[in-house]
Amino acid sequence: MTANRSARIPGVDIARALAVLGMFAAHILDLGDLRWAEPETWGSVVNGHSAVTFAVLAGVSIALVTGGTAPLDAEQLVVARHQLLVRACCIFLLGGLLQMLGTPVLIILVMYSFLFVVSLPLLRVSPPTLFVAAGVVAVVMPFLVPLIHAALGAWGSPFNALTDILISGGYPGLIWAAYLLLGLGIGRLDLRSPTVARRLAGFGAGIAVASYSLSAALSGFDDGTHEPPSQFYAPSENPGEDFLWEWADLQAMLGAEPHSGTPFDVFGSAGISMLVIGLCLLLCRRPGRFSFPLRATGSMVLTVYSAHIVAIFVLCLFSERGRDGLYPWQGLLTWIVFVLVAVAFSTVWIARYGRGPVEGLISSIARRSSGSRRVPARSGV
């Protein structure tokens, strides 16, 4: 059975497509540091921000499949929570399998599955509360993460996997939960309204500019010799011992580098994601022939993301890193090929089957596990 295409929100699918194709660029291209004063470096905006947009859209998708502006009733929520938990397990397994390939790519799907679990008790929370909670997490968690890491590390190796997901991995779940909360709040808004889209874009741009400008203004207080506290973990040996804060570590919180996990990074990245989503909603208010390839790509991002990791694995298998640390296939041409293949395959597949293979399999497992009961959905996860 094909997916209900008419129920999907085109701008959300476009945003998903841009996020996953941006991650292609982050994984394939040799991108330097982003410097807003130098336009030639602006392509590096995909570093970190594409993954953040992917995470925010996870929250948007969860909100949409659980009623959007009209959350499900108590009985429907039981089914929805069950299916979301099953989806989380399937995505966790998929992420684990992709991680076992040993590519040089940080696999986001394990953390992505964690966000699904976090969302379970939040499905009836109002947007204002979710937005406030996202802000609190963005401010507080970067300071708490090193302390929690020290406490968990003191308990020994059985908790290593847990700390990798929540704290010390490339996508620390405790900090990235802010993006889920933001996405859940956005998904509870009327995303078909141009007013909502304009406000998302406007607020997003304002938050991003304010965050990065303030970080740049305060960066003189940081001597650049310390990592931000979200990366300043206790020693790997006896991690619960001798943990302490230094003033320089707090100064490092003023930075806003991608994946640094500082409050300025979280707010700035969240603002860019809001801007992207808002613009996509404004520019693609209705399904159209010309937008179909990107919408198709965005409707099957799990398939596209997984396929590109497998493709990178194959390329790495038959090549070696150069002295500069790069593989010979890393470059603009490879990224263009990846994009063209992904978009072309998605277009043909969705036109024929209506749902991506990975998405269809996970949806089928989730539905069958709940006795094939359906939950009203406005856009796919």
Tab-separated table of C-alpha atoms in Angstrom:
chain	number	residue	atom	x	y	z
A	1	MET	CA	0.000	0.000	0.000
A	2	THR	CA	1.361	3.415	-0.932
A	3	ALA	CA	1.686	6.301	1.486
A	4	ASN	CA	-0.933	8.985	1.644
A	5	ARG	CA	0.949	11.670	-0.275
A	6	SER	CA	-1.810	14.276	-0.067
A	7	ALA	CA	-1.521	14.266	3.732
A	8	ARG	CA	2.156	15.180	3.696
A	9	ILE	CA	3.402	18.712	4.209
A	10	PRO	CA	5.615	19.486	1.190
A	11	GLY	CA	7.875	21.988	2.955
A	12	VAL	CA	8.721	19.478	5.683
A	13	ASP	CA	9.799	16.903	3.101
A	14	ILE	CA	11.898	19.533	1.295
A	15	ALA	CA	13.596	20.439	4.574
A	16	ARG	CA	14.334	16.761	5.253
A	17	ALA	CA	15.878	16.419	1.800
A	18	LEU	CA	18.109	19.459	2.320
A	19	ALA	CA	19.180	18.105	5.711
A	20	VAL	CA	20.198	14.689	4.411
A	21	LEU	CA	21.916	16.105	1.293
A	22	GLY	CA	23.725	18.556	3.570
A	23	MET	CA	24.977	15.601	5.609
A	24	PHE	CA	26.225	14.088	2.346
A	25	ALA	CA	28.336	17.219	1.903
A	26	ALA	CA	29.615	17.144	5.477
A	27	HIS	CA	30.704	13.511	5.029
A	28	ILE	CA	32.150	13.761	1.517
A	29	LEU	CA	33.567	17.246	1.025
A	30	ASP	CA	36.686	18.649	2.647
A	31	LEU	CA	35.097	21.630	4.358
A	32	GLY	CA	37.081	24.039	6.491
A	33	ASP	CA	35.923	26.241	9.322
A	34	LEU	CA	32.911	28.488	8.814
A	35	ARG	CA	33.711	32.203	9.068
A	36	TRP	CA	30.705	34.436	8.530
A	37	ALA	CA	32.914	37.355	7.469
A	38	GLU	CA	34.327	35.266	4.590
A	39	PRO	CA	31.630	34.249	2.049
A	40	GLU	CA	33.894	31.635	0.464
A	41	THR	CA	33.598	29.555	3.649
A	42	TRP	CA	29.804	29.658	3.854
A	43	GLY	CA	29.527	26.186	2.318
A	44	SER	CA	30.785	24.885	5.653
A	45	VAL	CA	27.424	25.785	7.185
A	46	VAL	CA	26.402	22.165	6.502
A	47	ASN	CA	28.877	21.013	9.168
A	48	GLY	CA	26.795	20.280	12.231
A	49	HIS	CA	23.795	22.291	11.083
A	50	SER	CA	22.510	19.657	8.642
A	51	ALA	CA	22.537	17.044	11.387
A	52	VAL	CA	20.811	19.457	13.771
A	53	THR	CA	18.085	20.126	11.199
A	54	PHE	CA	17.716	16.359	10.819
A	55	ALA	CA	17.219	16.068	14.594
A	56	VAL	CA	14.755	18.975	14.766
A	57	LEU	CA	12.768	17.378	11.949
A	58	ALA	CA	12.622	14.159	13.959
A	59	GLY	CA	10.624	16.090	16.546
A	60	VAL	CA	8.476	17.691	13.839
A	61	SER	CA	7.725	14.268	12.335
A	62	ILE	CA	6.828	12.747	15.686
A	63	ALA	CA	4.448	15.633	16.389
A	64	LEU	CA	2.820	15.276	12.974
A	65	VAL	CA	2.247	11.523	13.196
A	66	THR	CA	0.668	11.997	16.627
A	67	GLY	CA	-1.927	14.530	15.536
A	68	GLY	CA	-0.111	17.753	14.641
A	69	THR	CA	-2.168	20.688	15.915
A	70	ALA	CA	-4.723	18.296	17.455
A	71	PRO	CA	-2.903	15.731	19.654
A	72	LEU	CA	-4.416	12.262	19.750
A	73	ASP	CA	-6.791	11.148	22.464
A	74	ALA	CA	-5.689	8.846	25.299
A	75	GLU	CA	-6.518	5.588	23.516
A	76	GLN	CA	-4.819	6.624	20.283
A	77	LEU	CA	-1.757	7.789	22.208
A	78	VAL	CA	-1.273	4.307	23.646
A	79	VAL	CA	-1.000	2.924	20.127
A	80	ALA	CA	1.150	5.842	18.971
A	81	ARG	CA	3.600	5.453	21.857
A	82	HIS	CA	3.853	1.715	21.230
A	83	GLN	CA	4.600	2.253	17.557
A	84	LEU	CA	7.130	5.010	18.262
A	85	LEU	CA	8.962	2.754	20.694
A	86	VAL	CA	9.104	-0.031	18.110
A	87	ARG	CA	10.340	2.454	15.511
A	88	ALA	CA	13.034	3.586	17.959
A	89	CYS	CA	14.203	-0.018	18.394
A	90	CYS	CA	14.319	-0.564	14.621
A	91	ILE	CA	16.245	2.667	14.011
A	92	PHE	CA	18.639	1.814	16.862
A	93	LEU	CA	19.324	-1.565	15.233
A	94	LEU	CA	19.815	0.049	11.829
A	95	GLY	CA	22.179	2.633	13.305
A	96	GLY	CA	24.144	-0.095	15.079
A	97	LEU	CA	24.532	-2.079	11.862
A	98	LEU	CA	25.722	0.994	9.961
A	99	GLN	CA	28.152	1.813	12.768
A	100	MET	CA	29.616	-1.685	12.513
A	101	LEU	CA	30.724	-0.896	8.960
A	102	GLY	CA	33.452	1.267	10.471
A	103	THR	CA	33.153	4.217	8.097
A	104	PRO	CA	34.708	7.571	9.079
A	105	VAL	CA	31.170	8.956	9.445
A	106	LEU	CA	29.519	9.664	12.797
A	107	ILE	CA	26.262	7.693	12.584
A	108	ILE	CA	23.378	9.801	13.831
A	109	LEU	CA	20.703	7.092	13.885
A	110	VAL	CA	21.542	5.676	17.333
A	111	MET	CA	21.012	9.088	18.895
A	112	TYR	CA	18.007	9.595	16.600
A	113	SER	CA	16.378	6.508	18.123
A	114	PHE	CA	17.039	7.931	21.592
A	115	LEU	CA	15.045	11.029	20.634
A	116	PHE	CA	12.066	8.829	19.769
A	117	VAL	CA	12.156	7.351	23.257
A	118	VAL	CA	12.477	10.774	24.889
A	119	SER	CA	9.398	11.955	22.999
A	120	LEU	CA	7.069	9.293	24.453
A	121	PRO	CA	5.966	11.213	27.589
A	122	LEU	CA	5.854	14.555	25.736
A	123	LEU	CA	3.204	13.904	23.105
A	124	ARG	CA	0.528	16.047	24.757
A	125	VAL	CA	2.733	18.915	25.916
A	126	SER	CA	1.863	22.341	24.485
A	127	PRO	CA	4.213	24.171	22.083
A	128	PRO	CA	5.043	27.039	24.498
A	129	THR	CA	6.070	24.559	27.190
A	130	LEU	CA	8.160	22.587	24.691
A	131	PHE	CA	9.928	25.739	23.472
A	132	VAL	CA	10.725	26.817	27.033
A	133	ALA	CA	11.972	23.313	27.872
A	134	ALA	CA	14.183	23.336	24.768
A	135	GLY	CA	15.734	26.630	25.868
A	136	VAL	CA	16.343	25.347	29.390
A	137	VAL	CA	18.006	22.177	28.083
A	138	ALA	CA	20.166	24.239	25.709
A	139	VAL	CA	21.430	26.392	28.582
A	140	VAL	CA	21.689	23.842	31.393
A	141	MET	CA	22.803	20.588	29.798
A	142	PRO	CA	26.191	21.785	28.476
A	143	PHE	CA	27.127	22.479	32.115
A	144	LEU	CA	25.683	19.234	33.500
A	145	VAL	CA	27.040	16.868	30.858
A	146	PRO	CA	30.633	16.687	32.217
A	147	LEU	CA	29.362	16.098	35.767
A	148	ILE	CA	26.981	13.339	34.649
A	149	HIS	CA	29.787	11.805	32.624
A	150	ALA	CA	32.023	11.707	35.668
A	151	ALA	CA	29.297	10.131	37.783
A	152	LEU	CA	28.430	7.453	35.216
A	153	GLY	CA	32.082	6.802	34.452
A	154	ALA	CA	32.790	6.127	38.107
A	155	TRP	CA	30.390	3.161	37.947
A	156	GLY	CA	32.511	1.350	35.401
A	157	SER	CA	32.366	-0.134	31.921
A	158	PRO	CA	28.755	-1.429	31.885
A	159	PHE	CA	27.681	2.165	31.379
A	160	ASN	CA	30.089	2.971	28.541
A	161	ALA	CA	27.454	2.424	25.848
A	162	LEU	CA	25.014	4.602	27.744
A	163	THR	CA	27.512	7.447	28.072
A	164	ASP	CA	28.345	7.201	24.355
A	165	ILE	CA	24.687	7.793	23.468
A	166	LEU	CA	23.866	10.390	26.085
A	167	ILE	CA	27.116	12.273	26.567
A	168	SER	CA	30.413	11.464	24.921
A	169	GLY	CA	29.417	10.455	21.391
A	170	GLY	CA	29.445	12.756	18.408
A	171	TYR	CA	25.765	13.488	19.039
A	172	PRO	CA	25.334	13.741	22.839
A	173	GLY	CA	21.681	12.888	23.408
A	174	LEU	CA	21.264	14.935	26.581
A	175	ILE	CA	22.187	18.097	24.714
A	176	TRP	CA	20.504	17.150	21.434
A	177	ALA	CA	17.248	16.583	23.304
A	178	ALA	CA	16.852	20.363	22.965
A	179	TYR	CA	16.418	19.899	19.218
A	180	LEU	CA	13.778	17.228	19.749
A	181	LEU	CA	11.808	19.514	22.079
A	182	LEU	CA	12.054	22.331	19.565
A	183	GLY	CA	10.895	20.053	16.750
A	184	LEU	CA	7.962	18.711	18.777
A	185	GLY	CA	6.856	22.273	19.449
A	186	ILE	CA	7.167	23.248	15.786
A	187	GLY	CA	5.222	20.166	14.727
A	188	ARG	CA	2.307	21.190	16.966
A	189	LEU	CA	1.949	24.467	15.044
A	190	ASP	CA	-0.144	24.908	11.904
A	191	LEU	CA	2.671	24.329	9.422
A	192	ARG	CA	0.353	24.954	6.474
A	193	SER	CA	-0.080	28.555	7.587
A	194	PRO	CA	2.155	31.129	5.812
A	195	THR	CA	2.100	33.233	8.971
A	196	VAL	CA	3.547	30.376	11.016
A	197	ALA	CA	6.185	29.756	8.337
A	198	ARG	CA	7.201	33.422	8.280
A	199	ARG	CA	7.451	33.520	12.053
A	200	LEU	CA	9.567	30.371	12.090
A	201	ALA	CA	11.949	31.828	9.528
A	202	GLY	CA	12.039	35.215	11.258
A	203	PHE	CA	12.553	33.910	14.777
A	204	GLY	CA	15.084	31.375	13.504
A	205	ALA	CA	17.125	34.037	11.724
A	206	GLY	CA	16.989	36.292	14.778
A	207	ILE	CA	18.070	33.538	17.165
A	208	ALA	CA	20.936	32.457	14.900
A	209	VAL	CA	22.225	36.001	14.351
A	210	ALA	CA	21.973	36.857	18.043
A	211	SER	CA	23.701	33.642	19.143
A	212	TYR	CA	26.623	33.792	16.736
A	213	SER	CA	27.054	37.556	17.089
A	214	LEU	CA	27.102	37.384	20.871
A	215	SER	CA	29.500	34.449	20.791
A	216	ALA	CA	31.817	36.359	18.448
A	217	ALA	CA	31.645	39.442	20.664
A	218	LEU	CA	32.515	37.446	23.764
A	219	SER	CA	35.132	35.212	22.158
A	220	GLY	CA	37.908	37.535	23.271
A	221	PHE	CA	37.471	36.191	26.790
A	222	ASP	CA	38.439	32.700	25.592
A	223	ASP	CA	42.125	32.070	24.953
A	224	GLY	CA	41.250	29.094	22.736
A	225	THR	CA	43.380	26.617	24.688
A	226	HIS	CA	40.494	24.612	26.179
A	227	GLU	CA	37.715	22.483	24.802
A	228	PRO	CA	34.138	23.447	25.648
A	229	PRO	CA	32.878	21.688	28.788
A	230	SER	CA	30.563	19.448	26.749
A	231	GLN	CA	33.755	17.922	25.315
A	232	PHE	CA	35.811	18.316	28.504
A	233	TYR	CA	35.276	14.835	29.864
A	234	ALA	CA	36.858	13.345	32.934
A	235	PRO	CA	39.959	11.191	32.335
A	236	SER	CA	39.278	7.844	30.668
A	237	GLU	CA	41.033	6.062	33.501
A	238	ASN	CA	39.035	6.295	36.734
A	239	PRO	CA	36.746	8.911	35.129
A	240	GLY	CA	34.912	9.608	38.374
A	241	GLU	CA	38.075	10.771	40.124
A	242	ASP	CA	39.795	14.131	40.177
A	243	PHE	CA	37.083	15.852	38.177
A	244	LEU	CA	37.119	19.615	38.539
A	245	TRP	CA	36.152	22.755	36.711
A	246	GLU	CA	38.617	25.371	35.650
A	247	TRP	CA	37.806	28.954	34.774
A	248	ALA	CA	39.208	28.427	31.280
A	249	ASP	CA	36.681	25.611	30.725
A	250	LEU	CA	33.841	27.984	31.504
A	251	GLN	CA	35.358	30.530	29.140
A	252	ALA	CA	35.252	27.912	26.395
A	253	MET	CA	31.467	27.911	26.753
A	254	LEU	CA	31.476	31.220	24.899
A	255	GLY	CA	32.322	29.474	21.630
A	256	ALA	CA	29.784	28.416	18.999
A	257	GLU	CA	31.681	25.933	16.826
A	258	PRO	CA	29.575	23.151	15.231
A	259	HIS	CA	29.197	20.085	17.463
A	260	SER	CA	30.813	21.920	20.389
A	261	GLY	CA	27.618	21.589	22.421
A	262	THR	CA	27.864	25.037	23.998
A	263	PRO	CA	24.679	27.057	24.583
A	264	PHE	CA	25.641	29.406	21.753
A	265	ASP	CA	26.137	26.450	19.399
A	266	VAL	CA	22.801	24.897	20.372
A	267	PHE	CA	20.839	28.143	20.032
A	268	GLY	CA	22.599	29.134	16.810
A	269	SER	CA	22.138	25.729	15.190
A	270	ALA	CA	18.508	25.599	16.309
A	271	GLY	CA	17.948	29.052	14.799
A	272	ILE	CA	19.387	27.984	11.448
A	273	SER	CA	17.157	24.885	11.481
A	274	MET	CA	14.080	27.035	12.166
A	275	LEU	CA	15.082	29.356	9.336
A	276	VAL	CA	15.518	26.447	6.904
A	277	ILE	CA	12.215	24.837	7.865
A	278	GLY	CA	10.357	28.152	7.703
A	279	LEU	CA	11.746	28.998	4.256
A	280	CYS	CA	10.933	25.520	2.939
A	281	LEU	CA	7.358	25.860	4.185
A	282	LEU	CA	7.061	29.264	2.502
A	283	LEU	CA	8.618	28.266	-0.807
A	284	CYS	CA	6.818	24.941	-1.141
A	285	ARG	CA	3.321	25.442	0.194
A	286	ARG	CA	1.712	22.974	-2.216
A	287	PRO	CA	2.891	19.783	-3.926
A	288	GLY	CA	4.201	20.459	-7.412
A	289	ARG	CA	5.810	18.635	-10.289
A	290	PHE	CA	9.099	20.480	-10.022
A	291	SER	CA	9.446	19.967	-6.278
A	292	PHE	CA	8.584	16.266	-6.450
A	293	PRO	CA	12.200	14.948	-6.698
A	294	LEU	CA	13.236	16.761	-3.517
A	295	ARG	CA	9.972	15.888	-1.768
A	296	ALA	CA	10.506	12.258	-2.714
A	297	THR	CA	14.034	12.351	-1.291
A	298	GLY	CA	12.762	13.926	1.909
A	299	SER	CA	10.049	11.309	2.300
A	300	MET	CA	12.589	8.462	2.426
A	301	VAL	CA	15.529	9.949	4.316
A	302	LEU	CA	16.242	6.806	6.354
A	303	THR	CA	16.708	4.841	3.130
A	304	VAL	CA	18.796	7.578	1.515
A	305	TYR	CA	20.928	8.119	4.620
A	306	SER	CA	21.585	4.386	5.067
A	307	ALA	CA	22.419	3.907	1.385
A	308	HIS	CA	24.963	6.711	1.407
A	309	ILE	CA	26.726	5.199	4.430
A	310	VAL	CA	26.937	1.842	2.642
A	311	ALA	CA	28.277	3.599	-0.471
A	312	ILE	CA	30.951	5.367	1.599
A	313	PHE	CA	31.864	2.017	3.144
A	314	VAL	CA	32.402	0.518	-0.324
A	315	LEU	CA	34.500	3.495	-1.431
A	316	CYS	CA	36.640	3.251	1.709
A	317	LEU	CA	37.056	-0.479	1.139
A	318	PHE	CA	38.788	0.101	-2.172
A	319	SER	CA	40.832	3.178	-1.316
A	320	GLU	CA	43.213	4.475	1.321
A	321	ARG	CA	43.570	7.814	3.042
A	322	GLY	CA	46.201	10.151	1.668
A	323	ARG	CA	48.796	11.996	3.707
A	324	ASP	CA	46.310	14.811	4.147
A	325	GLY	CA	43.917	12.405	5.858
A	326	LEU	CA	41.449	12.450	2.965
A	327	TYR	CA	40.337	9.651	0.684
A	328	PRO	CA	40.956	10.191	-3.050
A	329	TRP	CA	37.219	10.105	-3.788
A	330	GLN	CA	36.399	12.948	-1.394
A	331	GLY	CA	35.452	16.004	-3.409
A	332	LEU	CA	32.720	17.969	-5.127
A	333	LEU	CA	32.271	15.503	-7.997
A	334	THR	CA	31.547	12.615	-5.616
A	335	TRP	CA	29.026	14.719	-3.704
A	336	ILE	CA	27.250	15.676	-6.943
A	337	VAL	CA	27.076	12.017	-7.979
A	338	PHE	CA	25.700	11.026	-4.561
A	339	VAL	CA	23.062	13.773	-4.740
A	340	LEU	CA	21.994	12.943	-8.295
A	341	VAL	CA	21.745	9.219	-7.580
A	342	ALA	CA	19.843	9.779	-4.326
A	343	VAL	CA	17.356	12.199	-5.854
A	344	ALA	CA	16.848	10.124	-9.021
A	345	PHE	CA	16.375	6.871	-7.107
A	346	SER	CA	14.004	8.507	-4.623
A	347	THR	CA	11.945	10.050	-7.426
A	348	VAL	CA	11.499	6.747	-9.242
A	349	TRP	CA	10.883	4.738	-6.066
A	350	ILE	CA	8.313	7.073	-4.536
A	351	ALA	CA	6.496	7.463	-7.854
A	352	ARG	CA	6.220	3.684	-8.044
A	353	TYR	CA	5.790	2.576	-4.430
A	354	GLY	CA	4.898	5.705	-2.430
A	355	ARG	CA	7.181	4.949	0.520
A	356	GLY	CA	10.879	4.223	0.910
A	357	PRO	CA	11.918	0.593	1.516
A	358	VAL	CA	13.432	1.184	4.947
A	359	GLU	CA	10.548	3.443	5.966
A	360	GLY	CA	8.019	0.899	4.730
A	361	LEU	CA	9.679	-1.969	6.573
A	362	ILE	CA	9.897	-0.063	9.870
A	363	SER	CA	6.328	1.192	9.525
A	364	SER	CA	5.083	-2.325	8.829
A	365	ILE	CA	6.901	-3.751	11.855
A	366	ALA	CA	5.557	-0.989	14.098
A	367	ARG	CA	2.001	-1.382	12.806
A	368	ARG	CA	1.984	-5.163	13.055
A	369	SER	CA	3.427	-5.044	16.568
A	370	SER	CA	0.394	-3.025	17.653
A	371	GLY	CA	-2.103	-5.353	16.015
A	372	SER	CA	-2.132	-3.431	12.720
A	373	ARG	CA	-3.966	-0.571	14.388
A	374	ARG	CA	-3.418	2.708	12.593
A	375	VAL	CA	-2.686	6.107	14.030
A	376	PRO	CA	-3.876	9.175	12.091
A	377	ALA	CA	-0.840	10.689	10.419
A	378	ARG	CA	-0.271	14.012	8.672
A	379	SER	CA	3.296	13.403	7.572
A	380	GLY	CA	5.621	10.429	7.724
A	381	VAL	CA	8.504	9.828	10.080
